[in-house]
Amino acid sequence: MGQFASKRNLTAGGAHSSTNEEGPPRYSSHHFDGSSVNGGNGLRIPPTIVVSDEESSTSERRGSRAELRRSSVYSTMDLVPQLEHYANTLPRQTTKSRPTLETLRKTFEVVEIGMDGMSTSDSGSLPEPDMENEESDGSKGSAPIRFGWIIGVKMRCMLNIWGVIMFLRLSWITSQAGIVLTCVIILMSVVVTSVTALSISAIATNGRVRSGGAYFMISRTLGPEIGGPIGLVFALANAMACALHTVGFSLVVRDLTHEFGAVMVDPINDVRIIGVVTVTILLMITQAGMAWESKTQILFFLALMVSFANYIIGTVIPPTVEKQAIGIFGYRGDIFVQNLTPNWRGAQNDFFRMFAIFFPAATGIMSGVNICGDLKDPATAIPKGTLMAIFWTTLSYLVIAVTTGSCVVRDASGNPSHILTGNNTDGCVGLACNLGWNFTDCSQSQTCRFGLANSFNVLGQLSGVYYIIIVGIFAATLSSALGFLVSAPKIFQCLCNDKIYPYIIFFAKGYGKNNEPRRAYILCFLIATAVILIADLNAIAPLISNFFLCSYALINFSCFHASITNSPGWRPAFQYYSKWTALFGAVISVVLMFLFTWWAALITFSIIIFLLGYVNYNKPKLNWGSSMQAGTYNMALSSSVSLTGVEDHVKNFRPQCLVLTGPPNQRPALVDFVGSFTKHISLMICGDIILEQDRKTRPQDDTNSLVKWMNKRKVRSFYTPLSADNLRAGTKQLLQASGLGKLKPNTLVLGFKSNWMDSAPDSIEDYISTIYDTFDSNYGLCILRMTDGLDISDDLEFEVNQGFEADENVDNLDQQANEEETAPPHLAADDMSDEGSSDQIKTVFQNDQGKKTIDVYWIADDGGLTLLVPYLITRRKRWRRCKVRVFTVGDEQNMQEARDEMMALLNRFRLNISDVIVMTDIEKQPHPKSLSRFVDSVAPFRLHDGQQEGISVQELRQNAPWKISDKQFEAFKLKSERKVRLNEIIRKNSRNTALVLVSLPVPQSDCPSALYMAWLDTLTCGLICPTVLIRGNQQNVLTFYCQ
């Protein structure tokens, strides 16, 4: 425990101390030199915690931020919680890391006090915090521009929500749908946008939001598969929306110029010319920087406020005769009552068409989110600014709908001569007759050019000063166009930085202190220009509306999915949301997409599905902790737990394999063999037993690299490393602890120990004891033997796990040397995977086997595992054309009967066995040469106790317990001869097969390990194809019953 030194003692020791009159003493860690650390008796003195009472000049230079890097009371290296330790995922942020557990456990705390009294600490090796980097792109100049919630979100959203629809279409919608239904349309639109705003607020406050807006939020919540497509579509929608509002501005300018007789070319080309010039000017404004763009938006906002005030004042000014001629009569109850109900005009006009026309006026709530990287505090600004913008714009829409419906009749001729003189109203039809005007002729012939139902410019006519409304229209259209022109490049830049799609990374480069995406600006400018050349709002609007609705649907679904998965990382600071309202918002957005324009909805979803398929196929290496990952975990956990209550059934048996691969990339053949019958079917765990001598030579990131290797090889397997003293101990632990619930291995797979004759006796005992433990644990067992061995660590220059030595070639007793040279090895130097990586070596199990055969020597009834494994292998594409032959034991007198009986059994199992062969000569004496080879293989492991006089068998066994006594050799002689004879039959019948499976003999407790190892070697020697010794746990894994 640290000691508190008095001020007097510290001064005497040369330490500088100071007094801070403003506040309490501060505790700081110091280092001493080596002489001060150890006392005279050799004991280590703990580091001293110094109480400083004065303000140090060095502390002043370091600043108050450095003072926060205090040590905890446990150790000078053990720091107190600090912000920079959790901020290392921010862009352009210098990584700050806390000491590792290894550092805390092994670091020697050396404390020094300099001659000047200043202290230094080893913990200074940790970088000093520089939280300014969080907001900086490396420039040490002026700070980037950051906006608050009013200018950055509220004002920007209001400008984007207000647009052409409010000024040129809302009054016409009121005439068609009536005041009541228009208010319903407005409120229904607001419900969608408000629910979406709540979801946006929840997502935006669940951690720091960078530049990228809706794309950033959706991609980080749902993952790149969903975020990538919607980011590309949303960026395109913003660029097209810029074109839409620019075309709306160009239409108003064209009409004004045509009123004054100024025609450049023709009506269509005039719109194109004005639109291209306008969007070019807007691009120049954006290139001037966010400060100029913000000032321009403020100017537009002030113009809109003046325009709106001008409109409200105009509604209370008594109308002149000229205004009455165009249907404006001021606030009147009879006009309000008549305009309450709908009056549909036109075959296609109905409620949903009016809804579809109005809904773009509600879009624009994403404007603040789209520039979230330029906000001072996105978590506070986005919820507050967005919801306030929705409230005020909704209020303005309702006011316009009610005021226009209260002041203007539906039809008016605009002719002052249609005023009624006297009280003569004969032949006059309509509400205007009661107001002293006769608009009957034009209303009945539907030729009226003015009135609520005929003029799109009612707001300008009703306002106090007409041209102020024109200024408002310019401000609304240009502000929206500018807002979308700023949003689209920032979204696209964020998408390019994530490298989800190829060939677009070029546009990710940013410039200046605000990291402005100038290249993306140019691209969006070109897209907007191309859309402007269409010069038809009706052709552009449907697809844009569906793009935005699709974005709203995915934002709401992101919020719902993140909430429903119960991920601990979902902790939004904004609490006023509900997962069910988010789900409602997602569903209603999709429904509205098809109700508005079904063909545009189909196009939108087609684009989304295509981009989703591309991302899902390429599988970008991005990990954002998405809710999809949390959902996958929840489903896996729930399914695993639910399986625990289900009893095992033979029909659902799957060979769930624990594979002793060591590092999987050292034994690819063993991995590929097990993967060929477990992939998409059952569990596979690659167990890596790390022995004591290998621990220090293994890289620290070995686990991650091996998992990446398996993923690159498309192996569906878990990797479980385990440290143990020997192979048997490690395997025993894996057999007991591997798996989870019902997802637990039932079959052990290991490689054949082909260098057993040259191995140490304890190594053989270790290997055979592992087999004993497997059977004792009621596991099935598979042992794979390859001609050239399994271990390729020499090629990869890895350390070899001594539990799996490299294989050696076995002499083929029945083939000539030239035949052995032409035999296909299981590994070829030029057999590399498609990825071209040297660590992805191709094995025989990855080759197309054609029409070869798989021979199964079903010698012992093990429950059916020997038959099930080859059946599962033939379900793979590369093995599908292979035929399976089954060899069984029988006598010559009843050979046909035994064959028919076995064929009937296999047919009931529905295993598609092509042939059954009964071996009647297995009891014959083996060839002397074969028997001699077996005797020679066990000779080094025999005691030869009968030839030694004066020494008891017990003494010999005590000195060499692994050796075979003469009595044991004679007792197992017949069984040994049967193994040798079976090998001769296998080599004779299965010379050119693709795979051989042989029933593994179960070792008896009194069988010496060396003798059992010789049996395994004898059964599989001399074969050029892969050979598998396999044994089930004597429980049925096959059945021909339905239940």
PDB file of C-alpha atoms in Angstrom, residues 55 69 152 243 540 573 743 795 946:
ATOM      1  CA  GLU A  55       0.476  24.282  -8.757  1.00  0.00           C
ATOM      2  CA  ARG A  69      -4.789  10.381 -16.115  1.00  0.00           C
ATOM      3  CA  GLY A 152     -28.021  22.645 -37.737  1.00  0.00           C
ATOM      4  CA  ALA A 243     -33.139  17.950 -59.051  1.00  0.00           C
ATOM      5  CA  ILE A 540     -39.386  12.249 -61.046  1.00  0.00           C
ATOM      6  CA  ALA A 573     -30.280   8.286 -24.303  1.00  0.00           C
ATOM      7  CA  LEU A 743     -24.745 -29.190 -29.399  1.00  0.00           C
ATOM      8  CA  ASP A 795       5.446 -26.686 -46.012  1.00  0.00           C
ATOM      9  CA  GLY A 946      10.810 -66.751 -23.118  1.00  0.00           C
TER      10      GLY A 946
END
